[in-house]
Amino acid sequence: MNHMIHHHHQGLTWLQFPHLMAYKDIRHGIFTRQGGFSLPPYQGLNVSGSNGDDPDRVHKNRRLISEQMGHADMVFIRQTHGVTVFVVTANSLPISPPLPDADALVTQLPQKNLMIQVADCQAILIYDPIKQVVANIHSGWRGSIGNIVGKTIQTMIERFQCSPQDMLAGIGPSLGPCCSEFVNYRMEIPKAMWGYRLPKNHFDFWAMTEDQLVDAGVPGTRIQQSGLCTRCRTDLFFSYRREKQTGRFAALIGITDETM
Ligand SMILES: [Zn+2]
């Protein structure tokens, strides 16, 4: 199920979705925790500055990523497990600090690498090659229940006249059906989503996201899953469920400068 392409350079390892890799107009990558400057329990390429890690190490980690991603601006948000979509335009920047509270980023601007930080939650990358629009979505179980995927696609349609059938989507490494036990699912997860329940009260959030993308109009053939579970693979990723006090790994997508 894992068809992601692995890249290694200067101690870093990052993954790419093959269908997105085919486009030279964008850059994207899911950076594993390998390499980087952070010490345990954030070892090594932690990009979060709000979990107790040394800010200098986080800054150096982010710079390592930037070097591999064309030195474009990295755009951060303060992720809140909500369903707010932040559209990055020339007028909405600069956005630092304070960072906007949001859980999805959309832009048509070149040289802006949209970054989502995760440790079990999904990062979902979307690209519309016709309208040249990219999106990066943070969707944990609350985001899945709130369908932030659908809301982001709706924003792309309204703001940039995108057509969902043109879009490509990649669902990043995150808590897999193997590890997503929800003991209190009767209280936490709406009944309408109990169809995703597996034995032992595990839930298939990967399938849920894929269905949300398809419901929004993205063809199933244009969706790729990483198939990698963060809790099973703490050699590659941070996992909140397994490690509690831990780092966040980075998922990025951005449009390259058209003059390049
Ligand atoms: Zn697992």
Short mmCIF file of C-alpha atoms and ligand atoms in Angstrom, two decimals:
data_model
loop_
_atom_site.label_atom_id
_atom_site.label_comp_id
_atom_site.label_asym_id
_atom_site.label_seq_id
_atom_site.Cartn_x
_atom_site.Cartn_y
_atom_site.Cartn_z
CA MET A 1 0.00 0.00 0.00
CA ASN A 2 2.96 2.29 0.56
CA HIS A 3 3.89 3.65 -2.83
CA MET A 4 5.58 6.79 -1.64
CA ILE A 5 8.97 7.62 -3.06
CA HIS A 6 11.71 8.00 -0.44
CA HIS A 7 14.44 10.60 -0.84
CA HIS A 8 17.59 10.87 1.25
CA HIS A 9 19.87 13.89 1.36
CA GLN A 10 22.16 15.36 4.02
CA GLY A 11 20.80 13.09 6.72
CA LEU A 12 17.17 13.90 5.97
CA THR A 13 14.58 11.52 4.58
CA TRP A 14 11.44 12.75 2.92
CA LEU A 15 8.63 11.10 1.01
CA GLN A 16 6.75 12.10 -2.10
CA PHE A 17 3.53 11.01 -3.73
CA PRO A 18 4.30 9.69 -7.24
CA HIS A 19 1.33 11.43 -8.89
CA LEU A 20 2.35 14.82 -7.45
CA MET A 21 6.01 14.22 -8.26
CA ALA A 22 5.13 14.19 -11.93
CA TYR A 23 4.39 17.94 -11.84
CA LYS A 24 7.34 20.31 -12.06
CA ASP A 25 5.18 23.33 -11.16
CA ILE A 26 5.01 22.30 -7.51
CA ARG A 27 7.26 21.15 -4.71
CA HIS A 28 6.03 18.84 -2.00
CA GLY A 29 7.40 16.56 0.67
CA ILE A 30 6.57 14.72 3.86
CA PHE A 31 9.69 15.03 6.01
CA THR A 32 10.37 12.16 8.38
CA ARG A 33 11.87 12.75 11.82
CA GLN A 34 15.24 11.44 10.62
CA GLY A 35 18.10 13.92 10.76
CA GLY A 36 17.64 17.30 12.37
CA PHE A 37 18.90 18.84 15.60
CA SER A 38 16.27 18.08 18.24
CA LEU A 39 17.05 15.90 21.24
CA PRO A 40 14.78 13.31 22.90
CA PRO A 41 11.85 13.29 23.32
CA TYR A 42 11.70 15.43 20.15
CA GLN A 43 14.42 13.63 18.26
CA GLY A 44 15.25 14.69 15.54
CA LEU A 45 13.54 16.83 12.79
CA ASN A 46 10.85 18.39 14.97
CA VAL A 47 9.25 21.46 13.38
CA SER A 48 6.88 22.45 16.18
CA GLY A 49 7.79 25.39 18.34
CA SER A 50 4.93 24.89 20.78
CA ASN A 51 5.60 21.50 22.33
CA GLY A 52 8.51 22.34 24.64
CA ASP A 53 11.42 21.82 22.28
CA ASP A 54 14.34 24.26 22.13
CA PRO A 55 13.33 27.08 19.72
CA ASP A 56 16.85 27.31 18.27
CA ARG A 57 16.82 23.64 17.33
CA VAL A 58 13.35 23.97 15.80
CA HIS A 59 14.54 26.97 13.79
CA LYS A 60 17.54 25.01 12.50
CA ASN A 61 15.32 22.05 11.64
CA ARG A 62 12.99 24.27 9.65
CA ARG A 63 15.95 25.74 7.80
CA LEU A 64 17.13 22.24 6.81
CA ILE A 65 13.71 21.61 5.30
CA SER A 66 13.68 24.96 3.54
CA GLU A 67 16.99 24.13 1.89
CA GLN A 68 15.45 21.00 0.36
CA MET A 69 12.30 22.85 -0.68
CA GLY A 70 13.77 25.56 -2.85
CA HIS A 71 14.25 28.15 -0.07
CA ALA A 72 10.67 29.34 -0.59
CA ASP A 73 8.82 31.01 2.30
CA MET A 74 7.29 28.51 4.69
CA VAL A 75 3.78 29.44 5.75
CA PHE A 76 2.68 28.25 9.18
CA ILE A 77 -0.63 28.38 11.01
CA ARG A 78 -1.64 27.73 14.60
CA GLN A 79 -3.44 24.41 14.24
CA THR A 80 -6.46 24.08 16.51
CA HIS A 81 -8.25 20.89 15.38
CA GLY A 82 -10.93 23.14 13.90
CA VAL A 83 -12.22 23.50 10.35
CA THR A 84 -11.02 27.00 9.44
CA VAL A 85 -9.40 27.40 6.02
CA PHE A 86 -6.80 30.17 5.63
CA VAL A 87 -6.27 31.48 2.09
CA VAL A 88 -2.76 32.84 1.58
CA THR A 89 -2.83 35.86 -0.74
CA ALA A 90 -0.51 38.82 -1.24
CA ASN A 91 -2.86 40.78 1.05
CA SER A 92 -3.13 38.15 3.78
CA LEU A 93 0.66 38.12 4.20
CA PRO A 94 2.74 38.71 6.22
CA ILE A 95 1.17 36.39 8.71
CA SER A 96 3.85 36.04 11.36
CA PRO A 97 3.49 36.35 14.33
CA PRO A 98 0.86 35.90 15.65
CA LEU A 99 -0.05 33.07 13.36
CA PRO A 100 -3.67 32.71 12.29
CA ASP A 101 -5.74 29.98 13.89
CA ALA A 102 -6.59 27.57 11.09
CA ASP A 103 -6.26 23.95 10.02
CA ALA A 104 -6.00 24.26 6.27
CA LEU A 105 -3.99 26.47 3.93
CA VAL A 106 -4.76 27.31 0.30
CA THR A 107 -2.76 29.43 -2.11
CA GLN A 108 -2.17 30.33 -5.72
CA LEU A 109 0.95 32.33 -4.90
CA PRO A 110 4.27 30.91 -6.05
CA GLN A 111 7.16 30.44 -3.63
CA LYS A 112 4.96 29.84 -0.59
CA ASN A 113 5.43 26.40 0.93
CA LEU A 114 2.33 25.62 2.95
CA MET A 115 3.33 23.65 6.03
CA ILE A 116 1.25 21.36 8.23
CA GLN A 117 2.76 19.83 11.38
CA VAL A 118 1.55 16.44 12.55
CA ALA A 119 2.14 13.48 14.84
CA ASP A 120 -0.69 10.96 14.05
CA CYS A 121 -3.08 13.47 12.45
CA GLN A 122 -3.38 13.47 8.69
CA ALA A 123 -1.75 16.00 6.40
CA ILE A 124 -3.65 16.00 3.12
CA LEU A 125 -1.98 17.64 0.13
CA ILE A 126 -4.11 18.85 -2.78
CA TYR A 127 -3.03 20.26 -6.15
CA ASP A 128 -5.10 21.63 -9.00
CA PRO A 129 -2.74 21.71 -12.01
CA ILE A 130 -5.24 23.62 -14.17
CA LYS A 131 -5.77 26.60 -11.87
CA GLN A 132 -2.36 26.21 -10.22
CA VAL A 133 -3.71 26.11 -6.68
CA VAL A 134 -2.31 24.07 -3.78
CA ALA A 135 -3.78 23.20 -0.39
CA ASN A 136 -2.46 21.55 2.74
CA ILE A 137 -4.91 20.26 5.34
CA HIS A 138 -4.48 19.20 8.98
CA SER A 139 -7.14 16.62 9.78
CA GLY A 140 -7.14 14.72 13.03
CA TRP A 141 -10.25 12.87 14.10
CA ARG A 142 -12.00 16.15 14.92
CA GLY A 143 -11.12 17.52 11.49
CA SER A 144 -12.38 14.31 9.92
CA ILE A 145 -15.68 14.60 11.76
CA GLY A 146 -15.96 18.26 10.73
CA ASN A 147 -15.00 17.38 7.14
CA ILE A 148 -12.30 20.01 6.80
CA VAL A 149 -11.35 18.25 3.56
CA GLY A 150 -14.71 19.13 2.02
CA LYS A 151 -14.53 22.69 3.35
CA THR A 152 -11.07 23.20 1.86
CA ILE A 153 -12.15 21.96 -1.55
CA GLN A 154 -15.21 24.24 -1.36
CA THR A 155 -12.87 27.17 -0.64
CA MET A 156 -10.71 26.27 -3.66
CA ILE A 157 -13.83 26.26 -5.83
CA GLU A 158 -15.18 29.58 -4.50
CA ARG A 159 -11.94 31.53 -4.40
CA PHE A 160 -10.07 30.14 -7.40
CA GLN A 161 -12.76 28.55 -9.59
CA CYS A 162 -11.11 25.15 -9.23
CA SER A 163 -12.83 22.02 -10.49
CA PRO A 164 -12.53 19.07 -8.10
CA GLN A 165 -12.20 16.62 -10.99
CA ASP A 166 -8.88 18.30 -11.89
CA MET A 167 -7.45 17.93 -8.38
CA LEU A 168 -4.88 15.44 -7.15
CA ALA A 169 -4.74 14.51 -3.48
CA GLY A 170 -2.30 12.70 -1.22
CA ILE A 171 -3.10 11.44 2.28
CA GLY A 172 0.04 11.49 4.40
CA PRO A 173 1.39 9.13 7.07
CA SER A 174 -0.94 9.18 10.06
CA LEU A 175 -2.69 6.97 12.59
CA GLY A 176 -3.71 3.87 10.64
CA PRO A 177 -6.69 1.56 11.11
CA CYS A 178 -4.23 -0.75 12.89
CA CYS A 179 -3.80 1.72 15.76
CA SER A 180 -6.81 4.06 15.82
CA GLU A 181 -8.72 2.64 18.74
CA PHE A 182 -11.52 4.89 20.02
CA VAL A 183 -12.77 3.42 23.28
CA ASN A 184 -15.23 6.29 23.74
CA TYR A 185 -16.38 6.37 20.14
CA ARG A 186 -20.04 6.46 21.14
CA MET A 187 -19.43 9.87 22.68
CA GLU A 188 -16.70 11.16 20.36
CA ILE A 189 -17.66 10.02 16.89
CA PRO A 190 -21.06 10.77 15.31
CA LYS A 191 -23.22 7.77 14.51
CA ALA A 192 -23.18 8.66 10.82
CA MET A 193 -19.50 7.68 10.80
CA TRP A 194 -19.77 4.38 12.63
CA GLY A 195 -19.61 2.68 9.24
CA TYR A 196 -15.85 3.22 9.44
CA ARG A 197 -15.64 1.19 12.64
CA LEU A 198 -13.53 -1.96 12.51
CA PRO A 199 -13.19 -4.76 15.08
CA LYS A 200 -11.96 -3.70 18.56
CA ASN A 201 -13.38 -0.18 18.09
CA HIS A 202 -10.72 0.87 15.63
CA PHE A 203 -11.71 3.40 12.97
CA ASP A 204 -10.50 3.70 9.40
CA PHE A 205 -9.84 7.42 9.06
CA TRP A 206 -7.88 6.84 5.88
CA ALA A 207 -11.01 5.51 4.18
CA MET A 208 -13.06 8.34 5.68
CA THR A 209 -10.77 10.96 4.13
CA GLU A 210 -10.75 9.20 0.79
CA ASP A 211 -14.55 9.16 0.82
CA GLN A 212 -14.67 12.85 1.77
CA LEU A 213 -12.41 13.67 -1.18
CA VAL A 214 -14.54 11.60 -3.55
CA ASP A 215 -17.76 13.12 -2.16
CA ALA A 216 -16.28 16.56 -2.89
CA GLY A 217 -15.69 15.52 -6.51
CA VAL A 218 -12.06 14.40 -6.58
CA PRO A 219 -11.78 11.25 -8.75
CA GLY A 220 -10.70 8.21 -6.76
CA THR A 221 -8.00 7.53 -9.36
CA ARG A 222 -6.38 10.87 -8.47
CA ILE A 223 -6.10 10.11 -4.74
CA GLN A 224 -3.04 8.41 -3.24
CA GLN A 225 -2.61 7.05 0.28
CA SER A 226 0.76 6.86 1.98
CA GLY A 227 -0.42 3.71 3.73
CA LEU A 228 2.07 4.44 6.52
CA CYS A 229 0.92 4.40 10.15
CA THR A 230 2.75 6.85 12.39
CA ARG A 231 2.19 4.87 15.57
CA CYS A 232 3.63 1.73 13.95
CA ARG A 233 6.58 3.61 12.46
CA THR A 234 8.12 5.80 15.14
CA ASP A 235 11.47 5.15 13.46
CA LEU A 236 10.23 7.47 10.71
CA PHE A 237 7.54 9.62 12.32
CA PHE A 238 6.47 11.26 15.54
CA SER A 239 3.43 9.63 17.13
CA TYR A 240 1.46 11.38 19.82
CA ARG A 241 -0.38 8.19 20.71
CA ARG A 242 2.76 6.18 21.26
CA GLU A 243 5.07 8.87 22.65
CA LYS A 244 2.87 11.62 24.16
CA GLN A 245 5.65 14.18 24.70
CA THR A 246 7.10 14.26 21.20
CA GLY A 247 7.79 16.30 18.08
CA ARG A 248 5.81 17.09 14.95
CA PHE A 249 6.90 16.23 11.44
CA ALA A 250 6.37 18.46 8.44
CA ALA A 251 4.23 18.12 5.34
CA LEU A 252 4.70 20.81 2.71
CA ILE A 253 3.39 21.76 -0.70
CA GLY A 254 3.99 24.90 -2.71
CA ILE A 255 3.96 26.30 -6.22
CA THR A 256 7.40 26.98 -7.68
CA ASP A 257 8.17 30.39 -9.11
CA GLU A 258 6.85 30.39 -12.66
CA THR A 259 9.90 32.32 -13.81
CA MET A 260 12.18 29.45 -12.83
ZN ZN B 1 -0.47 1.27 13.27
#
